[in-house]
XYZ file of C-alpha atoms in Angstrom:
553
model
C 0.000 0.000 0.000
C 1.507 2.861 -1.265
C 1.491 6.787 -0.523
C -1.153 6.873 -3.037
C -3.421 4.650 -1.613
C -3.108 6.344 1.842
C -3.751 10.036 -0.078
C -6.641 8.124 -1.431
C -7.642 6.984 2.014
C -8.158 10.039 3.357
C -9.267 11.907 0.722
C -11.874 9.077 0.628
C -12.589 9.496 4.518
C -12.656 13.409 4.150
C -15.722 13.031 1.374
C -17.244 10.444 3.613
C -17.772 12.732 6.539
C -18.576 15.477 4.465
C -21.144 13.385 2.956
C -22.236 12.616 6.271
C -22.481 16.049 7.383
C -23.841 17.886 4.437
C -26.648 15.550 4.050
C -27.482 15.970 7.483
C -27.248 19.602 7.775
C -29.824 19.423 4.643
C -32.056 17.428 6.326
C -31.902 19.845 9.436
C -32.702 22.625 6.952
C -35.479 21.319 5.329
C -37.111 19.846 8.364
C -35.216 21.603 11.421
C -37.721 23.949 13.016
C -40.399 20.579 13.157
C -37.339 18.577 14.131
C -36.743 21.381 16.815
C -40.449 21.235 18.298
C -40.633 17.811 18.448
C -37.719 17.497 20.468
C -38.876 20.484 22.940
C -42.792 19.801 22.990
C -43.067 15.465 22.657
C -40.606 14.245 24.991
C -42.433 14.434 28.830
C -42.375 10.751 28.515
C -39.275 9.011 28.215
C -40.294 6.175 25.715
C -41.525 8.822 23.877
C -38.513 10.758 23.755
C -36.125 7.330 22.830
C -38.549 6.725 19.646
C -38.291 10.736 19.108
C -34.320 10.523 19.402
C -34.290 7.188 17.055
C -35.920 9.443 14.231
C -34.947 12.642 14.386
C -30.831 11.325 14.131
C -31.915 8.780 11.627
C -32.596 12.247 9.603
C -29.656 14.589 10.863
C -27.086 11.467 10.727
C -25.565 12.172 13.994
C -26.184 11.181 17.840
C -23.626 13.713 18.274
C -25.706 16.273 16.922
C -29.324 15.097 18.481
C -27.661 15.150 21.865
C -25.955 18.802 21.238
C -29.853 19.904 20.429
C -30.837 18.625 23.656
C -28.320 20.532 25.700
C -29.343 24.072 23.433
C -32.610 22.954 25.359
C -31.396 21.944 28.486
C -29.517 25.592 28.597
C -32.946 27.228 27.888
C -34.953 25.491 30.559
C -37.152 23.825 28.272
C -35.909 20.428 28.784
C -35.123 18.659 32.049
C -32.254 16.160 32.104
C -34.959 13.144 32.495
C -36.242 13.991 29.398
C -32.799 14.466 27.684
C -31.634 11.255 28.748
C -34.869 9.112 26.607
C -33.369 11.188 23.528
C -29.778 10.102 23.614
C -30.717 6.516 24.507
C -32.331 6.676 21.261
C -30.070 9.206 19.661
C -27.959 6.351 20.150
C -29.875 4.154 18.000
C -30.592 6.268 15.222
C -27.107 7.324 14.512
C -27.067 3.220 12.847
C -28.936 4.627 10.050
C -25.668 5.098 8.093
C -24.098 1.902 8.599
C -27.614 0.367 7.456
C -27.551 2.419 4.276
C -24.099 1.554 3.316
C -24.526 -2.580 4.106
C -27.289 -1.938 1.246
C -24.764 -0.875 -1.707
C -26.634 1.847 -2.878
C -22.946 3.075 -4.032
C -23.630 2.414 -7.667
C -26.064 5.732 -7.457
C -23.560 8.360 -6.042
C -22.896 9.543 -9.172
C -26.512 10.027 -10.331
C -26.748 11.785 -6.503
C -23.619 14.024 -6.986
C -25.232 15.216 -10.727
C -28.758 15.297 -9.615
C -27.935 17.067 -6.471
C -25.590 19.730 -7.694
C -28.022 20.807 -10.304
C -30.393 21.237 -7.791
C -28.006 23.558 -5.787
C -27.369 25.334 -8.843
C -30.956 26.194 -10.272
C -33.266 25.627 -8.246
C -35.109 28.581 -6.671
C -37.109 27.512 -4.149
C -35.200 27.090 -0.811
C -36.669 23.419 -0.125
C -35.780 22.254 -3.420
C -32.015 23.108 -3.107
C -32.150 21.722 0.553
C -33.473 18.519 -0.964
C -30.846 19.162 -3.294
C -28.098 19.146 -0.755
C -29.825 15.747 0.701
C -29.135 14.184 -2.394
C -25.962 15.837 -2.847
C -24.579 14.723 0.349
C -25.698 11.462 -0.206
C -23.751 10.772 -3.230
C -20.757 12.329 -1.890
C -20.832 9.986 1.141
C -20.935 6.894 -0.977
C -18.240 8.513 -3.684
C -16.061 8.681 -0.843
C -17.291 5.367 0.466
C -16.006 3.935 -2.719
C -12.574 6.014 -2.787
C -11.594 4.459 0.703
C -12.744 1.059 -0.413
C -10.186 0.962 -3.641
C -7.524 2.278 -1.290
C -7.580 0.106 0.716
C -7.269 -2.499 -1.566
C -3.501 -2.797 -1.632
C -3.768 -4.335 2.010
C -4.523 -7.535 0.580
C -0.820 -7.544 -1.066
C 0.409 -6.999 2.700
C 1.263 -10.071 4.342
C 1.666 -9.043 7.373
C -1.497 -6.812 7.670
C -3.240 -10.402 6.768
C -1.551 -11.899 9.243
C -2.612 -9.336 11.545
C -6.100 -9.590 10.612
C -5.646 -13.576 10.747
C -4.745 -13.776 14.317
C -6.717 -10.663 15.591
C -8.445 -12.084 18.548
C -7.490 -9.716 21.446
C -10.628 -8.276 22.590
C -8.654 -5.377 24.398
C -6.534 -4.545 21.405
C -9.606 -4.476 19.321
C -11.581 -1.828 21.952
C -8.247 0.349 22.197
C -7.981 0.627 18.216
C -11.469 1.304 18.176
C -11.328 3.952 20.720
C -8.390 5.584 19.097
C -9.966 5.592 15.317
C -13.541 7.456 16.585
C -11.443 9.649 18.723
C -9.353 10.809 16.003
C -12.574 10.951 13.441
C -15.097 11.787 15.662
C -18.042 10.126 14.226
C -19.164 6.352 15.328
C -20.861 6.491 12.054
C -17.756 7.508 10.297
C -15.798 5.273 12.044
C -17.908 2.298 11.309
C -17.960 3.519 7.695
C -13.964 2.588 7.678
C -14.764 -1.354 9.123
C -17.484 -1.987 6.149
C -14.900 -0.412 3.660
C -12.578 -2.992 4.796
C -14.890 -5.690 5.055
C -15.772 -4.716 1.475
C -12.336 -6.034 0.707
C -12.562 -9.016 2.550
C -10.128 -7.100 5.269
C -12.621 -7.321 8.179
C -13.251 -10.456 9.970
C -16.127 -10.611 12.173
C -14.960 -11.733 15.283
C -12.707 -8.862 15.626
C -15.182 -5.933 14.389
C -17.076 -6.618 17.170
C -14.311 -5.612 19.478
C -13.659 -2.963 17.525
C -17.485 -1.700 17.389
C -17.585 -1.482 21.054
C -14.181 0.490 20.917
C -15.929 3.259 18.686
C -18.845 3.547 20.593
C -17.508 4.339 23.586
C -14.633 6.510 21.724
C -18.113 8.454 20.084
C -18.558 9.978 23.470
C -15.577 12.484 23.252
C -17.700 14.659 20.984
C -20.545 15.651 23.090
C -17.991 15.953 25.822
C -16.188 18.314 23.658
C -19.153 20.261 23.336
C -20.130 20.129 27.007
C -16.409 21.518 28.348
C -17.185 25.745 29.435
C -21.216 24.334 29.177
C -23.296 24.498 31.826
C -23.794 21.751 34.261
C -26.188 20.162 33.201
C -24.681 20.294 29.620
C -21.326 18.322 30.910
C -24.790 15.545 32.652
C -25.682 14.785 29.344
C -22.539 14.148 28.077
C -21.994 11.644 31.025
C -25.316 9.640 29.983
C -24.123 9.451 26.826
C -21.162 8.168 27.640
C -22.530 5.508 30.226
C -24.726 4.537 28.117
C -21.622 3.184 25.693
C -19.327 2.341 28.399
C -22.144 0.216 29.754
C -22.964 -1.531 26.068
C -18.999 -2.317 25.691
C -19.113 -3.856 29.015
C -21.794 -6.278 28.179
C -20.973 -7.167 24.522
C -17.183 -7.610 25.155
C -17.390 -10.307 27.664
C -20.446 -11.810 25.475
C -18.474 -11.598 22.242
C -15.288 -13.553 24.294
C -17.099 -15.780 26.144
C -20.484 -17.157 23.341
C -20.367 -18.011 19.468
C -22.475 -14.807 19.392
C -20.857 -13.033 16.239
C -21.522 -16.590 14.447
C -25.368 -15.455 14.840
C -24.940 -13.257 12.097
C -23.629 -16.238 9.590
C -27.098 -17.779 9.812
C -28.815 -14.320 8.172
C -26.239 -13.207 5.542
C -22.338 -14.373 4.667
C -21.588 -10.639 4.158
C -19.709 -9.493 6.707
C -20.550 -5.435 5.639
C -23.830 -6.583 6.253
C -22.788 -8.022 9.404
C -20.461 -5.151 10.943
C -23.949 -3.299 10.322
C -26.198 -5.783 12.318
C -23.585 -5.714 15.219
C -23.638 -2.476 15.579
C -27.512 -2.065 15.258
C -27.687 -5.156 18.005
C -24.933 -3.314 20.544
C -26.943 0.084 20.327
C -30.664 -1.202 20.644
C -29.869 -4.304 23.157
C -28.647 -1.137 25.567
C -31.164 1.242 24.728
C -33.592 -1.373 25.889
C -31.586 -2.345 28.929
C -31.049 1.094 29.999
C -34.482 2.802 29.306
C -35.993 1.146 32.410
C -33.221 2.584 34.291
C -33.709 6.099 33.021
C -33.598 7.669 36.578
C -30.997 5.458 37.270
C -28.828 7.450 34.386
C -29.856 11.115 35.874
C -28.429 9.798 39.054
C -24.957 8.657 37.820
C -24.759 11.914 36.207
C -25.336 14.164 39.237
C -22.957 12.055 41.012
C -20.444 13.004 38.336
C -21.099 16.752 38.080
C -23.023 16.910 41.523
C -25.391 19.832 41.973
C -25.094 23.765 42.744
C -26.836 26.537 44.164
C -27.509 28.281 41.434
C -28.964 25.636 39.215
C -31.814 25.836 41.458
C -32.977 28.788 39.999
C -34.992 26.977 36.680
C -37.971 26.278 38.878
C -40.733 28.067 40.253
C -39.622 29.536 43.766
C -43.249 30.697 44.344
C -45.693 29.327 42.676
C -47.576 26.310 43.374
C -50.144 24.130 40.787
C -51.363 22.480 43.824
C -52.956 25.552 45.027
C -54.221 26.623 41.700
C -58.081 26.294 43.052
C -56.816 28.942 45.481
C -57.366 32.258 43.674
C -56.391 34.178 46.129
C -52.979 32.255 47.368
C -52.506 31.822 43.507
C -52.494 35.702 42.683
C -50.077 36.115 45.666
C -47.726 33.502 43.876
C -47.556 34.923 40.987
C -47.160 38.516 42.231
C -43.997 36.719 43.954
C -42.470 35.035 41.403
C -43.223 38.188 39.306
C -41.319 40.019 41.925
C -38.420 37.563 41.146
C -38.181 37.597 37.608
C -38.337 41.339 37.562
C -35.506 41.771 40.032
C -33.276 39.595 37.497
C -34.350 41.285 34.676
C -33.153 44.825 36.325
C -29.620 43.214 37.616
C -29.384 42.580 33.655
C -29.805 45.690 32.547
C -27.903 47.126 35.496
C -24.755 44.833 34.769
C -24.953 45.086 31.002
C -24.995 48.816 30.941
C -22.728 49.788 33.535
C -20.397 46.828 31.512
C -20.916 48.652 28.753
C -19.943 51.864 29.839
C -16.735 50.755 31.447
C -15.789 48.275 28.365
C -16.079 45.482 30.731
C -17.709 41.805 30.266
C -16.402 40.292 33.022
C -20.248 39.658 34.059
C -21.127 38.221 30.804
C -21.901 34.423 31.854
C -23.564 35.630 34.825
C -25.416 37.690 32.543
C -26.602 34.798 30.151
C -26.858 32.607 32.985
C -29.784 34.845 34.640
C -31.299 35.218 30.861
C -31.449 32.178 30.436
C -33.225 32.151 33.977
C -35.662 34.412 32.915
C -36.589 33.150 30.023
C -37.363 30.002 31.953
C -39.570 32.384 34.021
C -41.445 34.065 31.035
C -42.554 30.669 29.537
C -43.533 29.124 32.550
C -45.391 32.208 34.085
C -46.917 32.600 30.868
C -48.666 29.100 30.944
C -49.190 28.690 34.097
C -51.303 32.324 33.785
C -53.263 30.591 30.831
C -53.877 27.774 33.057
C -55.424 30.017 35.814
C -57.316 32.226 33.903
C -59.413 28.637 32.775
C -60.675 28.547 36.264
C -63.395 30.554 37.701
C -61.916 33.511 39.143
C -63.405 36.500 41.317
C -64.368 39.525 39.369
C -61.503 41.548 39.501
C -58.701 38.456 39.330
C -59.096 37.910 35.290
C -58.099 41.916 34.896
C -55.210 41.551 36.985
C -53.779 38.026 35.298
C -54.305 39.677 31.590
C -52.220 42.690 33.261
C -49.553 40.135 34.281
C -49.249 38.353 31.019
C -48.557 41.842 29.401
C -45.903 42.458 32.081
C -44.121 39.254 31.582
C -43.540 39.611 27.914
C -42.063 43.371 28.652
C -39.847 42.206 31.271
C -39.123 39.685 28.934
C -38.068 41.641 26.221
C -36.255 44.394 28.439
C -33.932 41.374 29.462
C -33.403 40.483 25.616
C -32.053 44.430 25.409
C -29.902 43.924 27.482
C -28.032 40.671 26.113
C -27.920 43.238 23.068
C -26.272 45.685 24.788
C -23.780 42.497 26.278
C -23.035 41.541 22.624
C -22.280 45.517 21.811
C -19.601 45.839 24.389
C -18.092 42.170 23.434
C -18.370 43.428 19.646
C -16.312 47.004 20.947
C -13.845 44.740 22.989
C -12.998 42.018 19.896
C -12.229 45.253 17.613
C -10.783 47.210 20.179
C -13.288 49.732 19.537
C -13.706 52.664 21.617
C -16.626 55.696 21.897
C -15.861 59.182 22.698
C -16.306 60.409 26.021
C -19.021 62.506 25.051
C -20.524 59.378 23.633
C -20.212 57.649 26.607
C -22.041 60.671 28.432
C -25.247 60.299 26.286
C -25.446 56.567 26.832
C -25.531 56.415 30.325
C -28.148 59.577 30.377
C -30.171 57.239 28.679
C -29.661 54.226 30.849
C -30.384 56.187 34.020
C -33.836 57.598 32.729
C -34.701 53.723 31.563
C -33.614 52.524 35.284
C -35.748 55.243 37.004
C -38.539 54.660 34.562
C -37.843 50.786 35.342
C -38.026 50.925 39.229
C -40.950 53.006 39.836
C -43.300 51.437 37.181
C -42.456 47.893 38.120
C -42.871 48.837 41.977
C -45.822 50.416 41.455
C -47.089 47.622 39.844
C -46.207 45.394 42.807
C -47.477 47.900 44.946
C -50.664 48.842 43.470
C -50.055 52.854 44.763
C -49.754 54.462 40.931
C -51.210 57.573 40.990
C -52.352 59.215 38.036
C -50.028 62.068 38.383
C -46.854 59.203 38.594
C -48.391 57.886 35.621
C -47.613 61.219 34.106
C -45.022 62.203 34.716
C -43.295 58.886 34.064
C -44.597 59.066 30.487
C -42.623 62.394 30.638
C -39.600 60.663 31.262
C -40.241 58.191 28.515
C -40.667 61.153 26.565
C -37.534 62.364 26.959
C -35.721 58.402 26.487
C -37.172 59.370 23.025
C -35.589 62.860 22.887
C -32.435 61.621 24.142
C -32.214 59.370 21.070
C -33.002 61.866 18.445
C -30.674 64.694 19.924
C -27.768 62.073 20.667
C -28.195 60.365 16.693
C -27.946 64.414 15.326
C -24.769 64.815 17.878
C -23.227 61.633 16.536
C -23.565 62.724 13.090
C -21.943 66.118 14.083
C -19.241 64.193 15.488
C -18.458 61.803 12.415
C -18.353 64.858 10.360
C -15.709 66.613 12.393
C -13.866 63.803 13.028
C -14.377 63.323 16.802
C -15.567 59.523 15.861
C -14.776 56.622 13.961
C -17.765 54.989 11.897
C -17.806 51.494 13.146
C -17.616 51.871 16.825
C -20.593 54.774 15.797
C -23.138 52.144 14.194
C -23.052 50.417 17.260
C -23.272 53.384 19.357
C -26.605 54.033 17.630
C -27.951 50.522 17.740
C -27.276 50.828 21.497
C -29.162 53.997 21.675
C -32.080 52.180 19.682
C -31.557 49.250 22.662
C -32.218 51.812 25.324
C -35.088 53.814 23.599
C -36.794 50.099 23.655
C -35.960 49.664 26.812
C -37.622 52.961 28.080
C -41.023 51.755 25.658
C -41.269 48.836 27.475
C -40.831 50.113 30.947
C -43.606 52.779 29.871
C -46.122 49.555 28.970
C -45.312 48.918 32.416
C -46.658 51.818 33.724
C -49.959 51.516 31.859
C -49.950 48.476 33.640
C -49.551 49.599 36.904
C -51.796 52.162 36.932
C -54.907 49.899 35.619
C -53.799 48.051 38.628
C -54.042 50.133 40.874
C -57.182 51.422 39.461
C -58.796 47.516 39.639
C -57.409 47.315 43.478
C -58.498 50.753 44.612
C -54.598 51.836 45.541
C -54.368 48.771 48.262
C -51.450 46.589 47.779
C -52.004 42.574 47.255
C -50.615 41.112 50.271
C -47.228 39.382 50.158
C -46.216 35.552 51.327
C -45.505 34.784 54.242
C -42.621 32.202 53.749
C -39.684 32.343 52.198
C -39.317 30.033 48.362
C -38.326 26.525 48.745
């Protein structure tokens, strides 16, 4: 086997996981948003979520990549680890899909894909059509490069000791440790198990030691989401640990089974192809555990708290107030929510407090804590959102239904006040990759503005709590929102001044007006509030809903 045929080898294995990918990231395109909200809104139960992870990485070609979605949710609150775990068991499963599609020898159509798929890219106008294009198109280039590593690695069978090798290759640890080593290096058990059938295509593979080798790349297939998972959050680096018990556990029952039982013979009394074999195996090792496991599903979440045990401030995705027991409670129920109102507004303002002031001071030394508490409250907004729609189903005292609509309203402008200020994060990281700086007279404006937002913040939000809005508050906070929208038009016509004598550079001056734009939305929102809090305090007559008694669990 010559330098040729190892060129060829891994120009063959470089269109193989391009292949891989490409197809999948068409299929994402074409059907990821659907993908997306199955994953988030179909997985409460955990069978349900192993059957969900078996098809949605049978389409996207990757466990990797099913498990990564999982911890975008898991970040957002919208998935608990229970739930993630049923998707990687079966994330687990459906990354087989490739090995299945290449023991079929479909190869003969990769160039038909390659033509018929890059004249889709090419022409078509529709977006769907060209993602179906790049389905096809990655198809074909997978099996093209399927093909190339095959006729590389033809010129083994001239090697007498690589057949002596393969001959006598019976050592089960030796089989695991290569295994290991080839997914870590590719990173893809798909991949990986690509190379064994492209042997096996040559007669290079014997079936008694692919199965060693099999359990070798499984387990090796957990260094990607781990990758993914290192600077993640905790419960992030959790789901990497189930997906890596899961193949540590699978190795450790099929190794001493494959040493021990004729089991690999099995597969002689179905087919005498061995591609079709190495395909089987690996189907068997992932779905054997899946099954074993999924009982144990709890059992999983455990192990992986144990790992990457618990901290404080993970307890804040969870209601601290309210309770659904008490939801027959109206008016223990409105005091919940007031509470856990309370709560989310006070993160929202430490947002917009740290991202400004960062801002001002070219410092993002809060920045995780600030996505950390985002991420927070938009756990908050979606679950005070439907648990409002939830109470407002029940029958409520007269005046209740008024004050729940005003709440909903709230919500979504606290909501979006904390999305301003992530903006205003990203500004000052944008200033600090560029080394970009404003002029102090820049700098001046912006914090005018933040200051009239905060004020207008604090005393409509308080006297929403509070119930005590006067009319004349209401007025003249509207005056101060008035002037947020002053501020923006004088400071835009003093920026322009500025660029034209020279006192600023342009790019560091774009964002200095998008910021300004941040702020002025800021200030819109926090005047919403107010209308809010004065129709409360019209409903309650000026007298303030009473407060709990304890402190949140």
């Amino acid at each position: 086997m010559g330098f040729s045929n190892i060129l060829a080898l891994c120009g063959g294995l470089g269109l193989f996981l391009f292949g891989m990918k490409y197809m999948g990231a068409g299929l994402e395109l074409a059907a990821g948003p659907k993908l997306n909200n199955l994953l988030e809104k179909l997985t409460r139960n955990p069978v349900m979520g192993f059957l969900l992870g078996v098809f949605v990485t049978a389409c996207v070609q990757s466990s990797s990549a099913t498990t990564i979605m999982c911890m975008g949710f898991l970040n957002a609150g919208i998935m608990d680890l229970l739930q993630a775990a049923g998707v990687i068991l079966g994330a687990n499963v459906g990354t087989t899909m490739t090995s299945i599609l290449i023991a079929l020898d479909v190869s003969w159509l990769a160039p038909v894909c390659i033509f018929v798929g890059a004249l889709m890219q090419m022409f078509c106008k529709k977006k769907v059509q060209r993602y179906v294009g790049q389905i096809i198109l990655g198809f074909g280039i997978l099996f093209q490069g399927l093909h190339t590593m095959s006729d590389s690695m033809s010129g083994l069978k001239d090697i007498p000791e690589f057949q002596h090798f393969i001959a006598s290759a019976t050592n089960p640890l030796l089989g695991f440790a290569v295994g290991l080593i080839l997914c870590g290096v590719i990173q893809s058990s798909s991949a990986a198990v690509g190379v064994l059938q492209a042997l096996a295509m040559q007669g290079l593979m014997p079936m008694h030691f692919a199965a060693f080798l099999i359990c070798g790349i499984n387990v090796g297939s957990s260094i990607t989401p781990f990758l993914s998972a290192i600077g993640a959050k905790n419960n992030t680096k959790r789901a990497a640990v189930i997906y890596c018990v899961y193949n540590v556990i699978g190795a450790i029952i099929f190794i001493p089974i494959c040493m021990l039982t004729p089991f690999v013979n099995i597969y002689n009394l179905f087919t005498s192809n061995t591609v079709v074999q190495i395909s089987m195996f690996h189907i068997t090792f992932k779905l054997v555990t899946a099954l074993v496991l999924l009982p144990f599903v709890q059992w999983l979440v455990n192990i992986s708290y144990r790992v990457i045990p618990k901290k404080v401030h993970e307890n804040a995705y969870r209601f601290a107030y309210i309770d659904s027991k008490q939801i027959d409670a109206p008016s223990a129920t409105i005091r919940q929510l007031y509470k856990e109102s309370e709560r989310m507004g006070g993160m929202v303002r430490e947002n917009l407090v740290l991202a400004a002031e960062g801002m001002l001071n070219n410092d993002v030394s809060q920045a995780e804590k600030i996505r950390e508490t985002e991420n927070v409250i938009n756990f908050l907004n979606h679950g005070i959102t439907d648990y409002l729609v939830q109470f407002s189903g029940h029958s409520l005292p007269a005046h209740v239904p008024q004050l729940v609509g005003n709440m909903f309203h709230l919500v979504g402008d606290l909501e979006r006040i904390g999305d301003h200020a992530i903006n205003l994060l990203e500004k000052t990281e944008q200033c600090l990759e560029k080394n970009l700086i404003y002029s102090e007279e820049a700098r001046q404006e912006l914090k005018a503005m933040y200051e009239a937002d905060l004020l207008l913040f604090d005393r409509a939000f308080s006297g929403f709590l509070c119930h005590n809005l006067t009319e004349q508050d209401a007025l003249e906070l509207h005056h101060i929102e008035d002037s947020v929208d002053n501020m923006k038009r004088n400071y835009e016509n003093n920026h322009i001044k500025r660029l034209s004598n020279k006192q600023c550079a342009t790019e560091p001056g774009i964002i200095f007006v998008e910021a300004l734009h941040d702020f002025e939305k800021i200030g819109d929102h926090a005047d919403d509030m107010v209308f809010i809090a004065r129709k409360n305090a019209q409903i309650s007559g000026g007298i303030r809903p009473p407060v709990l008694s304890t402190d949140p669990a």
